[in-house]
mmCIF file of C-alpha atoms in Angstrom:
data_model
loop_
_atom_site.group_PDB
_atom_site.id
_atom_site.type_symbol
_atom_site.label_atom_id
_atom_site.label_comp_id
_atom_site.label_asym_id
_atom_site.label_seq_id
_atom_site.Cartn_x
_atom_site.Cartn_y
_atom_site.Cartn_z
ATOM 1 C CA MET A 22 66.806 50.922 27.354
ATOM 2 C CA LEU A 23 68.346 54.423 25.785
ATOM 3 C CA LEU A 24 67.482 57.575 27.444
ATOM 4 C CA PRO A 25 66.309 60.408 25.660
ATOM 5 C CA ARG A 26 69.085 63.308 24.834
ATOM 6 C CA TYR A 27 68.114 66.491 26.020
ATOM 7 C CA THR A 28 69.407 69.707 24.145
ATOM 8 C CA ARG A 29 69.833 73.075 25.576
ATOM 9 C CA GLN A 30 67.614 75.266 23.240
ATOM 10 C CA PRO A 31 68.632 78.816 23.446
ATOM 11 C CA LEU A 32 66.417 81.531 24.979
ATOM 12 C CA ILE A 33 64.716 83.955 22.413
ATOM 13 C CA PRO A 34 63.103 86.099 23.739
ATOM 14 C CA ASP A 35 59.760 87.330 23.065
ATOM 15 C CA PRO A 36 59.672 90.687 20.676
ATOM 16 C CA GLY A 37 56.395 91.736 22.291
ATOM 17 C CA PHE A 38 57.579 91.892 25.887
ATOM 18 C CA VAL A 39 61.051 93.429 24.338
ATOM 19 C CA LEU A 40 59.580 96.069 22.916
ATOM 20 C CA TYR A 41 56.810 96.186 25.925
ATOM 21 C CA ILE A 42 59.826 96.909 28.580
ATOM 22 C CA ASP A 43 61.520 99.617 26.010
ATOM 23 C CA ALA A 44 58.240 101.541 25.934
ATOM 24 C CA ARG A 45 58.021 101.125 29.681
ATOM 25 C CA ARG A 46 61.518 102.502 30.004
ATOM 26 C CA LEU A 47 60.804 105.285 27.591
ATOM 27 C CA VAL A 48 57.546 106.121 29.249
ATOM 28 C CA LEU A 49 59.719 106.875 32.621
ATOM 29 C CA LEU A 50 62.332 108.696 31.214
ATOM 30 C CA THR A 51 59.849 111.018 29.899
ATOM 31 C CA ILE A 52 58.095 111.142 33.166
ATOM 32 C CA PHE A 53 61.566 111.843 34.924
ATOM 33 C CA ILE A 54 62.277 114.929 32.321
ATOM 34 C CA GLN A 55 58.958 116.243 32.542
ATOM 35 C CA GLN A 56 59.218 116.255 36.621
ATOM 36 C CA LEU A 57 62.543 117.383 36.121
ATOM 37 C CA VAL A 58 61.404 120.385 34.533
ATOM 38 C CA ASN A 59 58.653 121.200 37.057
ATOM 39 C CA GLY A 60 61.380 121.164 39.931
ATOM 40 C CA LEU A 61 63.357 123.764 38.355
ATOM 41 C CA SER A 62 60.553 125.743 37.894
ATOM 42 C CA LEU A 63 59.445 125.324 41.488
ATOM 43 C CA GLY A 64 62.707 125.082 42.901
ATOM 44 C CA SER A 65 63.393 128.344 40.738
ATOM 45 C CA ILE A 66 60.819 130.021 43.477
ATOM 46 C CA TYR A 67 62.060 128.630 46.640
ATOM 47 C CA ALA A 68 65.928 129.944 45.577
ATOM 48 C CA LEU A 69 64.093 133.551 45.250
ATOM 49 C CA ILE A 70 62.326 133.350 48.790
ATOM 50 C CA ALA A 71 65.577 131.611 50.094
ATOM 51 C CA LEU A 72 67.895 134.390 48.968
ATOM 52 C CA GLY A 73 65.726 136.891 51.526
ATOM 53 C CA TYR A 74 66.586 134.298 54.220
ATOM 54 C CA THR A 75 70.054 133.694 53.966
ATOM 55 C CA MET A 76 70.992 137.279 53.338
ATOM 56 C CA VAL A 77 69.294 138.883 56.254
ATOM 57 C CA TYR A 78 70.414 135.921 58.554
ATOM 58 C CA GLY A 79 73.819 136.615 57.055
ATOM 59 C CA ILE A 80 73.731 140.217 58.452
ATOM 60 C CA VAL A 81 71.805 140.288 61.658
ATOM 61 C CA LYS A 82 71.780 137.053 62.437
ATOM 62 C CA LEU A 83 67.853 136.733 62.520
ATOM 63 C CA ILE A 84 65.530 134.133 60.846
ATOM 64 C CA ASN A 85 62.991 136.635 59.707
ATOM 65 C CA PHE A 86 60.421 134.356 59.408
ATOM 66 C CA ALA A 87 58.250 137.204 58.497
ATOM 67 C CA HIS A 88 59.542 136.642 54.967
ATOM 68 C CA GLY A 89 56.733 134.342 53.390
ATOM 69 C CA GLU A 90 54.257 137.146 54.198
ATOM 70 C CA ILE A 91 56.051 140.054 52.369
ATOM 71 C CA LEU A 92 55.738 137.093 49.483
ATOM 72 C CA MET A 93 51.852 137.243 50.070
ATOM 73 C CA VAL A 94 51.580 141.080 50.181
ATOM 74 C CA GLY A 95 53.408 141.111 46.950
ATOM 75 C CA ALA A 96 51.042 138.522 45.191
ATOM 76 C CA TYR A 97 48.589 140.842 46.434
ATOM 77 C CA THR A 98 50.209 144.057 44.820
ATOM 78 C CA ALA A 99 50.139 142.180 41.490
ATOM 79 C CA TYR A 100 46.659 140.988 41.339
ATOM 80 C CA TYR A 101 45.065 144.682 41.637
ATOM 81 C CA VAL A 102 48.031 145.689 39.260
ATOM 82 C CA LEU A 103 46.813 142.503 37.050
ATOM 83 C CA ARG A 104 43.343 143.327 37.188
ATOM 84 C CA THR A 105 43.557 147.319 36.326
ATOM 85 C CA VAL A 106 45.820 146.690 33.710
ATOM 86 C CA GLY A 107 45.205 142.955 32.525
ATOM 87 C CA ALA A 108 47.271 139.949 32.310
ATOM 88 C CA SER A 109 49.551 140.993 29.252
ATOM 89 C CA PRO A 110 53.498 141.010 29.162
ATOM 90 C CA LEU A 111 53.413 144.758 29.840
ATOM 91 C CA GLY A 112 50.844 144.033 32.527
ATOM 92 C CA LEU A 113 52.893 141.603 34.103
ATOM 93 C CA ALA A 114 56.118 144.023 34.169
ATOM 94 C CA LEU A 115 54.025 146.595 35.877
ATOM 95 C CA ALA A 116 53.293 144.384 38.466
ATOM 96 C CA PHE A 117 56.469 142.832 39.247
ATOM 97 C CA ALA A 118 57.992 146.986 39.510
ATOM 98 C CA ALA A 119 54.556 147.592 41.626
ATOM 99 C CA ALA A 120 55.432 144.684 44.039
ATOM 100 C CA MET A 121 58.821 145.227 44.214
ATOM 101 C CA ILE A 122 58.212 148.723 45.330
ATOM 102 C CA VAL A 123 55.657 147.938 47.740
ATOM 103 C CA CYS A 124 57.500 144.826 49.412
ATOM 104 C CA GLY A 125 60.998 146.735 49.847
ATOM 105 C CA ILE A 126 58.835 149.304 51.660
ATOM 106 C CA THR A 127 56.967 146.764 53.982
ATOM 107 C CA GLY A 128 60.884 145.008 54.115
ATOM 108 C CA ILE A 129 62.354 148.619 55.123
ATOM 109 C CA THR A 130 59.230 149.215 57.461
ATOM 110 C CA ILE A 131 59.675 146.407 59.359
ATOM 111 C CA GLU A 132 63.121 146.380 59.836
ATOM 112 C CA ARG A 133 63.438 149.751 61.308
ATOM 113 C CA PHE A 134 60.321 149.520 64.071
ATOM 114 C CA ALA A 135 60.425 145.855 64.486
ATOM 115 C CA TYR A 136 63.660 144.800 64.380
ATOM 116 C CA ARG A 137 66.072 147.157 64.910
ATOM 117 C CA PRO A 138 65.081 147.754 68.240
ATOM 118 C CA LEU A 139 65.798 144.818 69.349
ATOM 119 C CA ARG A 140 69.219 144.364 67.729
ATOM 120 C CA SER A 141 71.482 144.432 71.162
ATOM 121 C CA SER A 142 68.267 141.824 72.450
ATOM 122 C CA PRO A 143 68.858 138.158 72.914
ATOM 123 C CA ARG A 144 67.765 136.387 69.514
ATOM 124 C CA LEU A 145 65.048 135.210 71.236
ATOM 125 C CA ASN A 146 63.078 138.041 71.276
ATOM 126 C CA SER A 147 63.709 139.177 67.735
ATOM 127 C CA LEU A 148 62.744 135.453 66.857
ATOM 128 C CA ILE A 149 59.506 136.003 68.539
ATOM 129 C CA THR A 150 58.920 139.483 67.110
ATOM 130 C CA ALA A 151 59.196 137.898 63.762
ATOM 131 C CA ILE A 152 56.893 135.512 64.741
ATOM 132 C CA ALA A 153 54.417 138.210 65.509
ATOM 133 C CA MET A 154 55.114 140.000 62.393
ATOM 134 C CA SER A 155 54.372 137.257 60.279
ATOM 135 C CA LEU A 156 50.998 136.912 62.197
ATOM 136 C CA ILE A 157 50.097 140.764 61.664
ATOM 137 C CA LEU A 158 50.879 140.752 58.263
ATOM 138 C CA GLN A 159 48.092 137.519 57.812
ATOM 139 C CA ASN A 160 45.342 138.887 59.552
ATOM 140 C CA GLY A 161 45.712 142.265 58.620
ATOM 141 C CA VAL A 162 45.375 141.629 55.011
ATOM 142 C CA ARG A 163 42.290 139.533 56.146
ATOM 143 C CA VAL A 164 40.602 142.535 57.672
ATOM 144 C CA LEU A 165 41.246 144.514 54.371
ATOM 145 C CA PRO A 166 37.922 145.415 53.144
ATOM 146 C CA PHE A 167 39.740 145.101 49.812
ATOM 147 C CA ALA A 168 41.363 141.539 50.611
ATOM 148 C CA GLY A 169 39.488 139.805 53.178
ATOM 149 C CA PRO A 170 40.182 135.907 54.215
ATOM 150 C CA ASN A 171 38.455 134.330 50.604
ATOM 151 C CA PRO A 172 40.732 133.249 48.218
ATOM 152 C CA ARG A 173 40.934 135.272 44.589
ATOM 153 C CA GLN A 174 41.994 133.763 41.700
ATOM 154 C CA PHE A 175 45.111 135.164 39.999
ATOM 155 C CA PRO A 176 45.252 136.725 36.206
ATOM 156 C CA THR A 177 47.508 134.937 34.725
ATOM 157 C CA MET A 178 47.979 135.063 30.961
ATOM 158 C CA ASP A 179 47.116 131.694 28.522
ATOM 159 C CA THR A 180 48.998 128.898 29.197
ATOM 160 C CA ILE A 181 50.781 127.934 25.473
ATOM 161 C CA MET A 182 52.518 124.388 25.607
ATOM 162 C CA VAL A 183 55.939 123.933 23.830
ATOM 163 C CA PRO A 184 57.124 121.032 22.661
ATOM 164 C CA PHE A 185 60.664 119.466 23.232
ATOM 165 C CA GLY A 186 60.214 116.130 22.023
ATOM 166 C CA ALA A 187 58.665 113.687 24.104
ATOM 167 C CA VAL A 188 58.622 116.567 27.150
ATOM 168 C CA SER A 189 56.264 119.365 27.078
ATOM 169 C CA VAL A 190 57.343 123.165 28.736
ATOM 170 C CA SER A 191 54.258 125.693 29.266
ATOM 171 C CA ASN A 192 54.928 129.304 28.855
ATOM 172 C CA ILE A 193 54.784 130.102 32.308
ATOM 173 C CA GLN A 194 57.365 127.711 33.279
ATOM 174 C CA ILE A 195 60.228 129.540 31.031
ATOM 175 C CA ILE A 196 58.638 132.715 32.260
ATOM 176 C CA VAL A 197 59.307 131.175 36.134
ATOM 177 C CA ILE A 198 62.596 129.906 35.296
ATOM 178 C CA THR A 199 63.817 133.173 32.972
ATOM 179 C CA VAL A 200 63.197 135.219 35.404
ATOM 180 C CA SER A 201 64.647 133.563 38.544
ATOM 181 C CA ILE A 202 67.564 133.186 36.986
ATOM 182 C CA VAL A 203 67.717 136.913 35.619
ATOM 183 C CA LEU A 204 67.194 138.260 38.785
ATOM 184 C CA MET A 205 69.717 135.820 40.910
ATOM 185 C CA LEU A 206 72.247 137.035 38.318
ATOM 186 C CA ILE A 207 71.525 140.376 38.996
ATOM 187 C CA LEU A 208 71.909 139.767 42.896
ATOM 188 C CA ASN A 209 74.955 137.922 42.588
ATOM 189 C CA TYR A 210 76.448 141.439 40.643
ATOM 190 C CA ILE A 211 74.737 143.577 43.656
ATOM 191 C CA ILE A 212 76.993 141.545 45.869
ATOM 192 C CA ASN A 213 80.410 140.888 43.772
ATOM 193 C CA TRP A 214 81.018 144.108 42.083
ATOM 194 C CA THR A 215 79.143 146.689 44.143
ATOM 195 C CA LYS A 216 80.458 149.032 46.823
ATOM 196 C CA THR A 217 77.267 148.196 48.373
ATOM 197 C CA GLY A 218 77.739 144.696 48.227
ATOM 198 C CA LYS A 219 81.045 144.611 49.687
ATOM 199 C CA ALA A 220 79.633 147.006 52.611
ATOM 200 C CA MET A 221 77.389 143.895 53.060
ATOM 201 C CA ARG A 222 79.885 141.223 53.243
ATOM 202 C CA ALA A 223 81.966 143.643 55.377
ATOM 203 C CA VAL A 224 79.020 144.216 57.777
ATOM 204 C CA SER A 225 78.368 140.228 57.389
ATOM 205 C CA TYR A 226 81.933 139.478 58.753
ATOM 206 C CA ASP A 227 82.005 142.392 61.779
ATOM 207 C CA MET A 228 79.351 144.622 61.891
ATOM 208 C CA GLN A 229 81.553 146.373 64.732
ATOM 209 C CA ALA A 230 84.481 146.762 62.236
ATOM 210 C CA ALA A 231 82.575 147.169 59.704
ATOM 211 C CA SER A 232 81.215 150.748 61.885
ATOM 212 C CA LEU A 233 84.633 151.805 62.060
ATOM 213 C CA MET A 234 85.823 151.889 58.683
ATOM 214 C CA GLY A 235 82.698 154.120 58.111
ATOM 215 C CA ILE A 236 79.993 152.215 56.727
ATOM 216 C CA SER A 237 76.707 152.917 57.979
ATOM 217 C CA VAL A 238 75.181 149.756 59.375
ATOM 218 C CA ASN A 239 71.713 150.934 59.525
ATOM 219 C CA ARG A 240 71.864 151.648 55.978
ATOM 220 C CA ILE A 241 73.513 148.591 54.729
ATOM 221 C CA ILE A 242 71.009 146.284 56.840
ATOM 222 C CA ALA A 243 67.835 148.149 55.812
ATOM 223 C CA PHE A 244 69.392 147.716 52.091
ATOM 224 C CA THR A 245 69.522 144.350 53.063
ATOM 225 C CA PHE A 246 66.174 143.918 54.297
ATOM 226 C CA ALA A 247 64.684 145.638 50.971
ATOM 227 C CA LEU A 248 66.412 143.669 48.586
ATOM 228 C CA GLY A 249 65.089 140.153 49.941
ATOM 229 C CA SER A 250 61.760 142.141 50.335
ATOM 230 C CA VAL A 251 62.303 142.368 46.434
ATOM 231 C CA LEU A 252 63.346 138.967 45.896
ATOM 232 C CA ALA A 253 59.903 137.838 48.004
ATOM 233 C CA ALA A 254 57.934 140.128 45.686
ATOM 234 C CA ALA A 255 59.305 138.482 42.433
ATOM 235 C CA GLY A 256 58.950 135.017 43.985
ATOM 236 C CA GLY A 257 55.421 135.745 44.877
ATOM 237 C CA ILE A 258 54.271 137.128 41.465
ATOM 238 C CA LEU A 259 55.879 133.610 39.790
ATOM 239 C CA TYR A 260 54.714 131.343 42.457
ATOM 240 C CA ALA A 261 50.974 132.916 42.339
ATOM 241 C CA THR A 262 51.323 132.596 38.483
ATOM 242 C CA ALA A 263 52.275 128.989 38.507
ATOM 243 C CA TYR A 264 49.567 128.447 41.210
ATOM 244 C CA PRO A 265 47.220 131.351 40.124
ATOM 245 C CA GLN A 266 45.055 131.402 43.726
ATOM 246 C CA ILE A 267 45.764 134.076 46.460
ATOM 247 C CA GLU A 268 45.138 134.373 50.004
ATOM 248 C CA PRO A 269 46.109 135.412 53.335
ATOM 249 C CA THR A 270 48.113 132.559 54.422
ATOM 250 C CA MET A 271 49.598 131.858 50.880
ATOM 251 C CA GLY A 272 53.048 132.925 51.813
ATOM 252 C CA ALA A 273 53.634 130.108 55.036
ATOM 253 C CA MET A 274 53.869 127.183 53.584
ATOM 254 C CA PRO A 275 56.240 128.583 50.456
ATOM 255 C CA GLY A 276 58.141 130.608 53.436
ATOM 256 C CA LEU A 277 58.332 127.737 55.484
ATOM 257 C CA LYS A 278 60.261 125.501 52.430
ATOM 258 C CA ALA A 279 62.238 127.918 51.719
ATOM 259 C CA PHE A 280 63.499 128.136 55.120
ATOM 260 C CA VAL A 281 64.306 124.443 54.180
ATOM 261 C CA ALA A 282 66.060 125.146 50.911
ATOM 262 C CA ALA A 283 68.129 127.699 52.784
ATOM 263 C CA VAL A 284 68.907 125.658 55.989
ATOM 264 C CA LEU A 285 70.158 122.496 52.894
ATOM 265 C CA GLY A 286 72.033 124.787 51.039
ATOM 266 C CA GLY A 287 73.526 126.392 53.647
ATOM 267 C CA ILE A 288 72.185 129.840 55.812
ATOM 268 C CA GLY A 289 74.070 132.842 55.565
ATOM 269 C CA SER A 290 75.402 131.636 52.102
ATOM 270 C CA VAL A 291 73.646 133.151 49.290
ATOM 271 C CA PRO A 292 75.154 130.127 46.203
ATOM 272 C CA GLY A 293 73.807 127.884 48.958
ATOM 273 C CA ALA A 294 70.282 129.158 49.188
ATOM 274 C CA MET A 295 69.840 128.821 45.283
ATOM 275 C CA LEU A 296 71.282 125.392 45.407
ATOM 276 C CA GLY A 297 69.030 124.183 48.290
ATOM 277 C CA GLY A 298 66.020 125.636 46.273
ATOM 278 C CA TYR A 299 66.598 123.827 43.381
ATOM 279 C CA ILE A 300 67.368 120.621 45.316
ATOM 280 C CA LEU A 301 64.193 121.089 46.915
ATOM 281 C CA GLY A 302 62.286 121.783 43.806
ATOM 282 C CA VAL A 303 63.156 118.526 42.282
ATOM 283 C CA ALA A 304 62.649 117.029 45.331
ATOM 284 C CA GLU A 305 59.448 117.494 45.863
ATOM 285 C CA THR A 306 58.645 117.132 42.421
ATOM 286 C CA MET A 307 59.689 113.447 42.102
ATOM 287 C CA THR A 308 57.828 112.661 45.155
ATOM 288 C CA LYS A 309 54.965 113.810 43.526
ATOM 289 C CA GLY A 310 55.427 112.131 40.166
ATOM 290 C CA PHE A 311 56.472 108.896 41.328
ATOM 291 C CA LEU A 312 55.036 108.383 44.680
ATOM 292 C CA SER A 313 52.373 110.654 45.808
ATOM 293 C CA SER A 314 51.467 114.606 46.144
ATOM 294 C CA GLN A 315 50.406 113.727 50.014
ATOM 295 C CA PHE A 316 54.302 112.628 50.325
ATOM 296 C CA ALA A 317 55.636 115.794 49.161
ATOM 297 C CA ASP A 318 55.866 118.344 52.058
ATOM 298 C CA ALA A 319 56.594 115.325 54.551
ATOM 299 C CA ILE A 320 59.749 114.938 52.283
ATOM 300 C CA SER A 321 60.343 118.568 52.740
ATOM 301 C CA PHE A 322 60.873 119.011 56.158
ATOM 302 C CA SER A 323 62.175 115.358 56.092
ATOM 303 C CA ILE A 324 65.219 116.624 54.167
ATOM 304 C CA LEU A 325 65.741 119.702 56.889
ATOM 305 C CA ILE A 326 65.456 116.815 59.739
ATOM 306 C CA LEU A 327 68.337 114.878 57.590
ATOM 307 C CA ILE A 328 70.346 117.612 57.083
ATOM 308 C CA LEU A 329 70.590 118.992 60.280
ATOM 309 C CA LEU A 330 71.661 115.698 61.830
ATOM 310 C CA VAL A 331 73.785 114.790 59.101
ATOM 311 C CA LYS A 332 75.192 118.575 58.374
ATOM 312 C CA PRO A 333 74.131 121.180 60.426
ATOM 313 C CA THR A 334 75.858 123.771 58.649
ATOM 314 C CA GLY A 335 73.708 123.192 55.067
ATOM 315 C CA ILE A 336 75.606 121.695 52.071
ATOM 316 C CA MET A 337 77.681 124.721 51.392
ATOM 317 C CA GLY A 338 77.754 126.230 55.054
ATOM 318 C CA GLN A 339 81.199 127.070 56.612
ATOM 319 C CA LYS A 340 81.889 126.034 60.241
ATOM 320 C CA THR A 341 82.482 128.932 62.213
ATOM 321 C CA ARG A 342 84.264 128.816 65.314
ATOM 322 C CA VAL A 343 83.861 131.665 68.356
ATOM 323 C CA LYS A 344 87.003 132.393 70.419
ATOM 324 C CA VAL A 345 86.720 132.812 73.932
#
């Protein structure tokens, strides 16, 4: 009895199935690039806010938890300017100028009357004072008759989508990324190429030695607070432009996430704060795009726990040795 011969037939894929797989990969790649652009936009805001944290910590070793509320003050200042002159490029420029001036004065005032008297006290005293200043600013805005506790719609320009292949970028995102990069370049120039920036680095390295060399430590610290507050004002306007709603507690969550970004990059390191902001922004938007928006905050604070466990000094932070 002859058995039937079985021949091995070549496996020919279904053309429709191959096209389905390629289309699915293309969709995933498009979503990835779109979320990457969104992450760079959000990360630019976090980087601006984180720079204030890292500069103040680098100078006086203080975590200024009122920094997020300065962001809120800048957003409210810009809100009233834009309501008066309109949401136009000129109005946005005036809003930036007014918010930076108001927040700079606010930062100097807080440093002068809240932090300077406690400079030689234990760090815990300054930390509690920073939390108290945060609550004072939040509730102070809540009781103001022209502000109040209710959320307000932030005036913004009309959104225009600019296509780049399969990805669309809004004019708001372009403004956010461009303004953030310009401000960070200006900050880098101030720190590395100006006399005041060299004095800031000297005070950060050794405050007493800088004072003996003729540097006005109080003036440099006040300037650092003003500079960080100016960046927070810009971050507040950009955040309110991207998410057009303001309220007295709006600075709490962006402030905490910017603190996470500063720790991630290395608290006290200016390039580290920039890097940490972008990493955190991309991680948050990728979580929203591929998992769920409910996990975004959890991922952000999980990164903080992870970096403290693996590398407490941050990505670009350096270990310091204390001589005894």
